[in-house]
XYZ file of C-alpha atoms in Angstrom:
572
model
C 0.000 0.000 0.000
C 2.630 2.373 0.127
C 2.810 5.421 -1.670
C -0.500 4.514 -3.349
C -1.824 7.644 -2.621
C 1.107 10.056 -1.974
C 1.662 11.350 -6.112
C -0.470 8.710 -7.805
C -3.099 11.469 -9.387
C -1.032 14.876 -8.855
C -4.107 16.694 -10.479
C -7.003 15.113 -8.975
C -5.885 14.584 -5.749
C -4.980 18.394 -6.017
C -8.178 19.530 -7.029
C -10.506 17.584 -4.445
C -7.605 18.936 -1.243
C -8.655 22.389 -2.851
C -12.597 21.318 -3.078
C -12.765 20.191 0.207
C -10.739 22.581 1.865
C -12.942 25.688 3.084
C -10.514 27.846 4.507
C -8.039 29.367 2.375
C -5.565 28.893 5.458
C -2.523 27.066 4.533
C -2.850 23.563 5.732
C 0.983 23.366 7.219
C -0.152 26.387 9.610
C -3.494 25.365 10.558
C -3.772 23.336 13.749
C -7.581 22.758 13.455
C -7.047 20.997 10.240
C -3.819 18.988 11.662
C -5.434 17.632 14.724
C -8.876 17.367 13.227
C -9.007 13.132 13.303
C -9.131 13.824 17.394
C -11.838 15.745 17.085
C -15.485 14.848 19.372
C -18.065 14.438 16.966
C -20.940 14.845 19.383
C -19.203 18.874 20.040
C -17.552 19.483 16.982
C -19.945 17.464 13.890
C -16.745 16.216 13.024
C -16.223 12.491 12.450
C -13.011 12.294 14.774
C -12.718 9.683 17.115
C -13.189 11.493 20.306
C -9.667 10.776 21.840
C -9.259 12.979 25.082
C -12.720 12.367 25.851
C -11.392 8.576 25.982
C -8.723 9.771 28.621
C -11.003 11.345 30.398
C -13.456 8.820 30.887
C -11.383 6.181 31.901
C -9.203 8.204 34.101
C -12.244 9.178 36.130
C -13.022 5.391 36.589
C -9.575 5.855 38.705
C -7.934 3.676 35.963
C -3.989 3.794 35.413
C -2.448 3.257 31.578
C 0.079 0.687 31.942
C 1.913 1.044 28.216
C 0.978 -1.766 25.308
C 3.942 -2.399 22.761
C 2.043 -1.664 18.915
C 4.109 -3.629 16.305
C 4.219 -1.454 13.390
C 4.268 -3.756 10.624
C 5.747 -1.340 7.730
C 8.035 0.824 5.300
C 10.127 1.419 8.301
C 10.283 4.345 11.559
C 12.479 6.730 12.607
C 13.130 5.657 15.482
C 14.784 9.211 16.744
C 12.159 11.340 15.217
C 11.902 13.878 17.650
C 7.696 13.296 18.337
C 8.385 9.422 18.238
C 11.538 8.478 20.349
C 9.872 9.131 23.664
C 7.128 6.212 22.408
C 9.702 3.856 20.852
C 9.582 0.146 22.678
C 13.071 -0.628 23.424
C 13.732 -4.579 24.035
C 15.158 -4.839 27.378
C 17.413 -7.757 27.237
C 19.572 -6.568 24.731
C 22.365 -4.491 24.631
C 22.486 -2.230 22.139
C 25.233 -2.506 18.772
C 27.448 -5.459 20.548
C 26.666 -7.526 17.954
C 25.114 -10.365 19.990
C 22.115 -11.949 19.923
C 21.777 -10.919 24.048
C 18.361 -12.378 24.853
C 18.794 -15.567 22.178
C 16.224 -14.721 20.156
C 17.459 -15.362 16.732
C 17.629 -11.629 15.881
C 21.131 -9.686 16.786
C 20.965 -6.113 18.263
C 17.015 -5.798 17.512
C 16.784 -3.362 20.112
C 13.445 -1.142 18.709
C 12.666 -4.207 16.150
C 13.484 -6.014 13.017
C 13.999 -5.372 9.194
C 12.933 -8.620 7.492
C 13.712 -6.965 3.965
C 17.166 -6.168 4.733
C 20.453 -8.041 4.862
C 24.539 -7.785 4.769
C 24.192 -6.277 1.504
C 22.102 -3.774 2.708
C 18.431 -2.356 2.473
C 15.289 -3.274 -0.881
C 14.190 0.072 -1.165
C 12.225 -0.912 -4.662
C 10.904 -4.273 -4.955
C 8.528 -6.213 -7.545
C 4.864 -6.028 -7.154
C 3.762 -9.199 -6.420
C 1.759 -10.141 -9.765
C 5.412 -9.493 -11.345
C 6.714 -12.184 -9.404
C 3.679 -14.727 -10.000
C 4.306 -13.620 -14.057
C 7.639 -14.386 -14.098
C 7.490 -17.545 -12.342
C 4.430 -19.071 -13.996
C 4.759 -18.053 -17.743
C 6.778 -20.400 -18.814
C 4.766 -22.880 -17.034
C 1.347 -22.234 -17.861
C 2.311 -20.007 -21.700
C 5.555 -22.439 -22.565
C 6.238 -22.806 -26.002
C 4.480 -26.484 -25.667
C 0.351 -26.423 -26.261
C 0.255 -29.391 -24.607
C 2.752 -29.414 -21.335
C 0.925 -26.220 -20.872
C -2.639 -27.424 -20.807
C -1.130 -30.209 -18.698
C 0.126 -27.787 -16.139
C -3.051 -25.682 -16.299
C -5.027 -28.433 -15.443
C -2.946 -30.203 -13.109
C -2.660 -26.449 -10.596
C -5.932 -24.954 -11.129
C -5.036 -22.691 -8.315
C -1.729 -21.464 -9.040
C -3.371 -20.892 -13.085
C -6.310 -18.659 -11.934
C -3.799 -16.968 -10.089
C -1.160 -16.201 -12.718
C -4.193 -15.058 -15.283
C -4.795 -12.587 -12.057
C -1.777 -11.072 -12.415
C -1.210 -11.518 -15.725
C -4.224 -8.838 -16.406
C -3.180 -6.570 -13.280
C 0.412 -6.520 -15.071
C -0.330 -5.693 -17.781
C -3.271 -2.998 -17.631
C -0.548 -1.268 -14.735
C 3.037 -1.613 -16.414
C 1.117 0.308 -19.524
C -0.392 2.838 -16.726
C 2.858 2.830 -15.053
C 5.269 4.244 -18.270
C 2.124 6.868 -19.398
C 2.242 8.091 -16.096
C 5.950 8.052 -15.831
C 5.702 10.072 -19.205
C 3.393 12.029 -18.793
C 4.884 13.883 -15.471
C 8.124 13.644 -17.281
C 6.619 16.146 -20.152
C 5.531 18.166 -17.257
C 8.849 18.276 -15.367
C 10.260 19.864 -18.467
C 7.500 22.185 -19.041
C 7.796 23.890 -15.887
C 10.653 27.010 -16.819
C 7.664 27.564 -19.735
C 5.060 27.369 -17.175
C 6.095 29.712 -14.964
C 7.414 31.974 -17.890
C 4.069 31.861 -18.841
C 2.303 33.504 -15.649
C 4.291 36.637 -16.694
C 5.767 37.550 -13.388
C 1.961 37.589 -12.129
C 1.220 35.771 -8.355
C -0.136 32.652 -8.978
C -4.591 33.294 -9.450
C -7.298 32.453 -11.388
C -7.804 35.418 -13.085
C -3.695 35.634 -13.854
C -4.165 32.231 -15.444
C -7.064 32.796 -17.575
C -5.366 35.845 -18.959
C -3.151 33.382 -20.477
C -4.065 32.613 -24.168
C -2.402 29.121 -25.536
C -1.463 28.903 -28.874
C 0.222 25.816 -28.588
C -1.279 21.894 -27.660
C 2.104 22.099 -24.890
C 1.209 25.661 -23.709
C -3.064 24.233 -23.668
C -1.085 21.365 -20.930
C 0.474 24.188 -19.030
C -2.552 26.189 -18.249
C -4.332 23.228 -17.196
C -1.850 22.652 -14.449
C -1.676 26.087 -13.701
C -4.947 26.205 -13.264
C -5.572 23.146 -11.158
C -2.233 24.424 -9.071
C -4.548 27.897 -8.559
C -7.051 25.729 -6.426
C -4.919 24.836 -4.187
C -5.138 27.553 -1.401
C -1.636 26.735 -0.149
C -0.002 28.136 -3.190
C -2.516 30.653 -4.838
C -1.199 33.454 -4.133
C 2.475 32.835 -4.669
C 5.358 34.094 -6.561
C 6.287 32.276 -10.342
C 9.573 31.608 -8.634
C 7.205 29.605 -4.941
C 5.128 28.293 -8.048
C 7.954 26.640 -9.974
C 9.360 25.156 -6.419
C 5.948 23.899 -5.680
C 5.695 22.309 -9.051
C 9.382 20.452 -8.870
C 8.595 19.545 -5.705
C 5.217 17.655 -7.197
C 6.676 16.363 -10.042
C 9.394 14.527 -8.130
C 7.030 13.520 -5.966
C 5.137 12.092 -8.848
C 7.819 10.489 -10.672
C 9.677 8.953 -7.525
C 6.013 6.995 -7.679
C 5.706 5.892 -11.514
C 9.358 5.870 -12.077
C 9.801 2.651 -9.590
C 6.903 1.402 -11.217
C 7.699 1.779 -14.838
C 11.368 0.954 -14.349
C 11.684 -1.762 -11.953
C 7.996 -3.171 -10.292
C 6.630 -3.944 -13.531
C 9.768 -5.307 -14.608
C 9.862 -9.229 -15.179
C 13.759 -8.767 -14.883
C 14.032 -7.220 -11.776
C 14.769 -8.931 -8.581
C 16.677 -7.229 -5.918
C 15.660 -10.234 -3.241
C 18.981 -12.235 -3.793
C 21.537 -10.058 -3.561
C 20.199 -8.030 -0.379
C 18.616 -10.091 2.092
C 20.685 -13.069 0.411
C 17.406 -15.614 2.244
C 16.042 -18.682 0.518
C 13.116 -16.705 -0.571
C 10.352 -20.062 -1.432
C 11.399 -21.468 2.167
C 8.899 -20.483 4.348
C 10.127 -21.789 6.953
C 13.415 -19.724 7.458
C 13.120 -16.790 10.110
C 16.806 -15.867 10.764
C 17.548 -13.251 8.163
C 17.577 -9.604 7.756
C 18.851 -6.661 10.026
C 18.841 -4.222 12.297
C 18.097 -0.732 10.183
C 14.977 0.006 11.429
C 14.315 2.633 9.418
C 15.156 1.810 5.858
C 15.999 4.113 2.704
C 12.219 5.346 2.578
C 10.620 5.232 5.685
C 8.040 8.032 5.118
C 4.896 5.814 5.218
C 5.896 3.627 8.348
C 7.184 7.148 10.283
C 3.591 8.496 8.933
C 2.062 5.655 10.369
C 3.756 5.486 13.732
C 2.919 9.388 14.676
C -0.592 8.440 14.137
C -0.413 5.460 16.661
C 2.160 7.133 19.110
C 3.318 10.860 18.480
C 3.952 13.371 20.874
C 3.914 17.084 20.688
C 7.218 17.948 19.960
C 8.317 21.949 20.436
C 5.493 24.118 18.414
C 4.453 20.886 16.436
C 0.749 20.530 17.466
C 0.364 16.585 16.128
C 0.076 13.827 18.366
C -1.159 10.259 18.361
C -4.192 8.802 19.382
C -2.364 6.383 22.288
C 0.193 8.977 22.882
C -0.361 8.231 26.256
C -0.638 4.572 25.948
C 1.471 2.965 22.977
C 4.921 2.079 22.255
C 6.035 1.143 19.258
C 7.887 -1.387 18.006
C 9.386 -1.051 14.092
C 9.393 -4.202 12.442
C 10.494 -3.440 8.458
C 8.208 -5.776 5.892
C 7.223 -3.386 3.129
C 9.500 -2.305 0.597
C 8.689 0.309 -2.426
C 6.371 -2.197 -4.325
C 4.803 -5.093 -2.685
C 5.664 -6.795 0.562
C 6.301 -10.911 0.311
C 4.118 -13.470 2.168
C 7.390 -15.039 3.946
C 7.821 -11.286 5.447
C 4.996 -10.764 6.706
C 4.765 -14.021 8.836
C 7.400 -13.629 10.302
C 7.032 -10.479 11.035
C 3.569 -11.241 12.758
C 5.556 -13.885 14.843
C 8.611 -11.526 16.085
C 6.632 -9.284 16.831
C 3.970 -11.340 18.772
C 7.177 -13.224 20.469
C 8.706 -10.009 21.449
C 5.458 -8.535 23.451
C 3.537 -6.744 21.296
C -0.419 -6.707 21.751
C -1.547 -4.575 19.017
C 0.192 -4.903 15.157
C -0.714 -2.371 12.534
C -1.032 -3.686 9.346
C -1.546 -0.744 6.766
C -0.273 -3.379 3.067
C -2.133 -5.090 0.898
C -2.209 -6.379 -2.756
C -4.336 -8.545 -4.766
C -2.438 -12.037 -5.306
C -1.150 -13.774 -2.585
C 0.933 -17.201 -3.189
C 1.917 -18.144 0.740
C -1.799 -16.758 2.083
C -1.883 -19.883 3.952
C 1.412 -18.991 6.238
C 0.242 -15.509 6.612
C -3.146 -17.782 7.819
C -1.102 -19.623 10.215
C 0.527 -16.630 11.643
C -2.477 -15.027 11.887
C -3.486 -17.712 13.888
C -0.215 -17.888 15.752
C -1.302 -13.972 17.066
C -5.255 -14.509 18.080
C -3.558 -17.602 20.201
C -1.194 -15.215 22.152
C -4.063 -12.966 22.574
C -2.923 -10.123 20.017
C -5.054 -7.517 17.909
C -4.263 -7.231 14.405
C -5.413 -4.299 12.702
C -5.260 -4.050 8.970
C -5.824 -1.618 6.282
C -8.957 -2.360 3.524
C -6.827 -0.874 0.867
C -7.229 2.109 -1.615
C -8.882 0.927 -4.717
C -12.404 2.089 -3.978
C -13.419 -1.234 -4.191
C -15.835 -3.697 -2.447
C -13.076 -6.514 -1.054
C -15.632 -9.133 -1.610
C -15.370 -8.553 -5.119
C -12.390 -7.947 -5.377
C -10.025 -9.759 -2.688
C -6.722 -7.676 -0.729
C -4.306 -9.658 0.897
C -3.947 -10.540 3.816
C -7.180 -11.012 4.371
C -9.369 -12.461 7.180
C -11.998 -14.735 4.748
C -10.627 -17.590 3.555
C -13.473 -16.965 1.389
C -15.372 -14.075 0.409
C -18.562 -15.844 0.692
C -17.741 -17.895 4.131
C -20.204 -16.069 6.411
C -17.845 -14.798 9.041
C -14.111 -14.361 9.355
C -11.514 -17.670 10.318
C -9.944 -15.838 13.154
C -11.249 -13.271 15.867
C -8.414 -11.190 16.475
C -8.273 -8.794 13.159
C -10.249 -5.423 12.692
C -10.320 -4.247 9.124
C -10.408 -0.427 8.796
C -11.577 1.873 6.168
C -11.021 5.494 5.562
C -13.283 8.374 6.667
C -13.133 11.818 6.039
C -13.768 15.557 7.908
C -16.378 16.292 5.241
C -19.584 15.100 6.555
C -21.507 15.278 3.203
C -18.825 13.201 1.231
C -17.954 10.594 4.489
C -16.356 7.649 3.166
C -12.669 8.950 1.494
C -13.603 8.258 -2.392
C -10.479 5.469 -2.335
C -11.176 3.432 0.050
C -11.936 -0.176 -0.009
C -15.648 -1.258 1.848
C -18.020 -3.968 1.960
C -20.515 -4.387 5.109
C -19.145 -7.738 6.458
C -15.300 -7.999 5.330
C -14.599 -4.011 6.600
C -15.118 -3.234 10.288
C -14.899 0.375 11.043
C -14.389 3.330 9.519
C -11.473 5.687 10.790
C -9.787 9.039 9.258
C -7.738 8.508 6.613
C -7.517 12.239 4.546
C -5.895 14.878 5.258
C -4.145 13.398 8.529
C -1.208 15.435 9.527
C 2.133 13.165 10.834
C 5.605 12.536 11.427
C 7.918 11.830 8.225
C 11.719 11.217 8.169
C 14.100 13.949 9.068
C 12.001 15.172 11.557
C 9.275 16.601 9.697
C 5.478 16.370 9.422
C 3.392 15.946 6.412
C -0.164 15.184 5.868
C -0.846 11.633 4.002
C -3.845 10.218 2.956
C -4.565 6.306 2.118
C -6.237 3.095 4.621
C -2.838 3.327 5.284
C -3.557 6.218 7.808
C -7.009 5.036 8.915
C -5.665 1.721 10.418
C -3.371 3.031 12.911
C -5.855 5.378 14.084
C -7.495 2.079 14.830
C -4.419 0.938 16.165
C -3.862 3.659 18.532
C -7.544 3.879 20.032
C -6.902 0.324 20.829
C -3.733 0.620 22.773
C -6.192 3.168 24.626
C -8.950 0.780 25.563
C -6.129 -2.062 26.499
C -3.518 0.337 28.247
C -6.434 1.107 30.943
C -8.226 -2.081 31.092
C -5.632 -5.439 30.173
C -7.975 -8.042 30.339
C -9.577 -7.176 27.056
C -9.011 -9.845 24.230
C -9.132 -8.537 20.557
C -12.832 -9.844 20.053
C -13.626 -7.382 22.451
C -11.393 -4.452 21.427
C -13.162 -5.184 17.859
C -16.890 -5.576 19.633
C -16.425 -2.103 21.273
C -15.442 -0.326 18.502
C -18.017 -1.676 16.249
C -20.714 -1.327 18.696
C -19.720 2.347 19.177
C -19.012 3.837 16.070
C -20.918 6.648 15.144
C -23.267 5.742 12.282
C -24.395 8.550 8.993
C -26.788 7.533 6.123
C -25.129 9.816 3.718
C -24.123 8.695 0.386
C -21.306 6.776 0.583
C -20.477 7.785 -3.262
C -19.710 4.240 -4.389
C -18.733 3.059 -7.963
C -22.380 1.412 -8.206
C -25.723 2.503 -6.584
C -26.260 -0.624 -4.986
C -26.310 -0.422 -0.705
C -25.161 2.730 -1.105
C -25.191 4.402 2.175
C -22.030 4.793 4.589
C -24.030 2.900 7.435
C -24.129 0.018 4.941
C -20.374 -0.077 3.725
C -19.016 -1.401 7.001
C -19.497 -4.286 9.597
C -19.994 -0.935 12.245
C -21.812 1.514 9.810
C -19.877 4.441 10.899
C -16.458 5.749 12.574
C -14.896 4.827 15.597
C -15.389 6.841 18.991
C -13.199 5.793 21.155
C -14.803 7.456 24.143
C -17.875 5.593 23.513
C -15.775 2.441 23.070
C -14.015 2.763 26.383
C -17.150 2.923 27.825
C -18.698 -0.080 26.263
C -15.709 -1.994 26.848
C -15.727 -0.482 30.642
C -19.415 -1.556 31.330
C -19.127 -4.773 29.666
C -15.700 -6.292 29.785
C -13.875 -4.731 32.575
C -12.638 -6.731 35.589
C -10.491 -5.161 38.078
C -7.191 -6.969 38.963
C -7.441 -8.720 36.496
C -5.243 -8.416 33.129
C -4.261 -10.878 30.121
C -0.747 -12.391 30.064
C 1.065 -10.372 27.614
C 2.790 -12.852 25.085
C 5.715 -13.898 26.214
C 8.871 -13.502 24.780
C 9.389 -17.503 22.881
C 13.654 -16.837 22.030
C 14.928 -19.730 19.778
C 18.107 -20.661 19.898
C 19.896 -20.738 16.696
C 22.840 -22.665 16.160
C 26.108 -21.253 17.807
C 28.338 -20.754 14.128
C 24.932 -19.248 12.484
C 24.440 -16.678 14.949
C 27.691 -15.510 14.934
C 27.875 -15.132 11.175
C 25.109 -12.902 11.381
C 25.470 -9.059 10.436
């Protein structure tokens, strides 16, 4: 899921921050907007999720936070960011860069985590997207130059063929999307001198823009932009020489997303696995691999992520998280630039589970899935140590029945409830109240719990920094975080009841819910909970119904395994 959102549609996503922005203040200096997803929506008619309200409430019950560990399950943190360090998890039986595996756990200095896409040779930034990989491994299997070994194979895996014609289509409708995107931002990369030539020395308006008259298809292209760059009420107003920064600035944004895409995730040839994290990638089995660099070459999206859960005010920085009181969390690396593998992902369920966490944020996806069934098993592995997985719907503004994202909790789309009872799926809300559910997010009314924010949500990024992000991606930990809330103050909760109190709670709307087709659609029919979470109503619920005092599940213990004495030292 990552970066799916970030540059994917520079214009649209440009014009509908404009639309539904009312103010004209700039967004980076407007604390309303940045801390909106806290909001109460009973006192504000905002769809926040009511998060010092929570506080409140279950402080005056005379209750006392004892801090849960959240496994984020990502791009990778910053783990020194200065609104996250206070909130990092730091493992306490090992010493940090002796190059020991201290408390035997298979994993050498993993002192705030793990990086399962990492090795000696370094860090995968970019990697394939997995219906790439199921191409390239099935096409000469199931399209061989042989008619007949090839109807052999088709029917002898029925599964692994309905998967590769899957990908097959997704590949190739996106690696033609991915070079005309990659092309078409290029041409507008080199247009910009021209463009800004163009406004005259004017500020950056409406009216300067429509003075412009085109004579030429390329100049036609420039006013467009210009013109969709005039919505935006962070710019209008600015200099040619703040207009052509803000436009380099977008179009590097925009090809750092297709260029990946064009040049190496669509690319049947490319395979950085091997020489990096130098594993025996089909062997599900192995765990002992990777490194200690939490943080990766791109660790926007998992820093994003993490503020949401965890961040604290930091200086004048106004952002926190919603269990900035209650969460810790603990970085475990999985996705890469492109699509995260099935063998990552279980494993990092189990380190993370192993190592104490409670709560893991999952905000990946994609549509093929060849080791489902040991993501399955870990998934199973977590609801029998007692731990809450929370998981993104995804960002195709699709309904997941219809169209499946992995990892998912159906075996089935049709099987009538989910296989375990530990995982809340979360999709993304907005702050507009007439246009609820964000127009990219995934839904369907049994396979999507909750709704949460997920636009315009203001968080940490590398370097320090804050940006706003939009995606599922952002909704989840918001899910994440309200969690750590509810279990931080009252221990004894299992996951089936995090999930029944925040379904049970949510606070419902009948508006449109502006879905591809007109059938169910309402935003009180798109989830399981028919609206967004409220985590002071949740605490409540949870409170009144689950609560008993002195009481307090075990927190899963830490399970080392002892590797073999010449591996472990070999390790990096």
């Amino acid at each position: 899921m990552k970066k799916i959102l970030l540059a994917a549609s520079f214009m649209s996503g440009m014009v509908a921050f404009a639309q539904n922005t009312a103010e004209a203040l700039d967004p980076m200096k407007d604390r309303d907007l940045m801390t909106w997803y806290h909001k109460d929506f009973s006192s504000a008619n905002v769809y926040g999720v009511n998060t010092e309200n929570a506080y409140k409430y279950l402080e005056s019950k005379g209750l006392k936070a004892k801090p849960v560990i959240v496994g984020v399950l990502d791009s990778g943190v910053e783990v020194d960011h200065p609104g996250l360090v206070k909130n990092m998890w730091t493992n306490p039986n090992e010493i940090p860069n002796n190059g020991k595996d201290d408390d035997k756990n298979g994993y050498i200095d993993d002192i705030h985590g793990w990086n399962f896409i990492g090795g000696k040779n370094g860090d995968i930034d970019v990697d394939n997207m997995e219906v790439t990989r199921i191409v390239k491994k099935y096409q000469s299997v199931f399209e061989g130059p042989d008619s007949a070994v090839n109807k052999a194979n088709q029917a002898k895996m029925p599964e692994e063929f309905s998967m590769y014609m899957k990908s097959k289509e997704i590949f190739t409708k996106k690696s033609i999307e991915a070079k005309q995107g990659y092309e078409t931002y290029a041409r507008i990369q080199k247009m910009i001198p021209s463009m800004v030539a163009m406004l005259n020395g004017q500020n950056l308006s409406a009216e300067a823009v429509s003075s412009i008259k085109p004579s030429t298809q390329e100049q036609a292209m420039a006013v467009s932009v210009l013109s969709q760059v005039a919505m935006d009420p962070s710019v209008r107003g600015k200099s040619p020489s703040e207009v052509k920064t803000f436009l380099e600035a977008q179009m590097k944004e925009a090809l750092d997303y297709y260029g990946p895409q064009a040049t190496k995730q669509y690319n049947l040839e490319f395979d950085p696995r091997a020489q990096i994290v130098g594993d025996r990638y089909d062997d599900y089995s192995e765990k002992y691999y990777g490194n200690n660099n939490y943080e990766g070459p791109d660790a926007q999206h998992g820093t994003h992520v993490a503020g949401i859960i965890a961040g604290l005010p930091n200086g004048t920085e106004t952002q926190y998280g919603v269990g900035y009181k209650t969460a810790k969390i603990m970085t475990v690396r999985t996705v890469p630039n492109g699509d995260e593998r099935d063998k990552d992902v279980a494993n990092a369920i189990r380190y993370a589970v192993d190592n104490g966490a409670r709560i893991l944020n999952m905000s990946f996806g994609k549509p093929v899935s060849p080791g489902k069934n040991v993501v399955w098993d870990a998934f199973k592995y977590a609801q029998d140590k007692g731990v809450l997985l929370v998981k993104a719907a995804g960002n195709e503004n699709e309904d997941i029945a219809e169209n499946v994202y992995f990892p998912t909790n159906f075996k089935n789309a049709s099987d009538p409830k989910s296989f375990v009872d530990n995982m809340i799926v979360v999709g993304a809300s907005t702050n507009n109240n007439e246009f609820l559910r964000a127009g990219f997010s995934n839904y369907n009314q049994k396979m999507v719990d909750v709704f949460a924010p997920g636009e315009k949500i203001y968080s940490t990024v590398p370097d320090g920094k804050y940006e706003y992000l939009q995606g599922t991606s952002m909704a989840s930990p918001v899910v994440a975080g309200a969690a750590s809330v509810l279990l931080a103050y009252m221990p004894n909760l299992t996951p089936a009841q995090i999930i029944e109190a925040l379904v049970m709670t949510s606070n419902k709307s009948t508006v449109n819910a502006m879905l591809p087709s007109n059938t169910n659609n309402r935003f009180d029919v798109v989830s399981r909970a028919g609206g967004v979470i409220d985590v002071r109503k949740a605490a409540e619920y949870a409170f009144t119904n689950f609560y008993k005092a002195g009481t307090a599940t075990k927190a899963s213990p830490k399970q080392p395994v002892r590797k073999p004495a010449q591996k472990a030292k070999a390790r990096k």
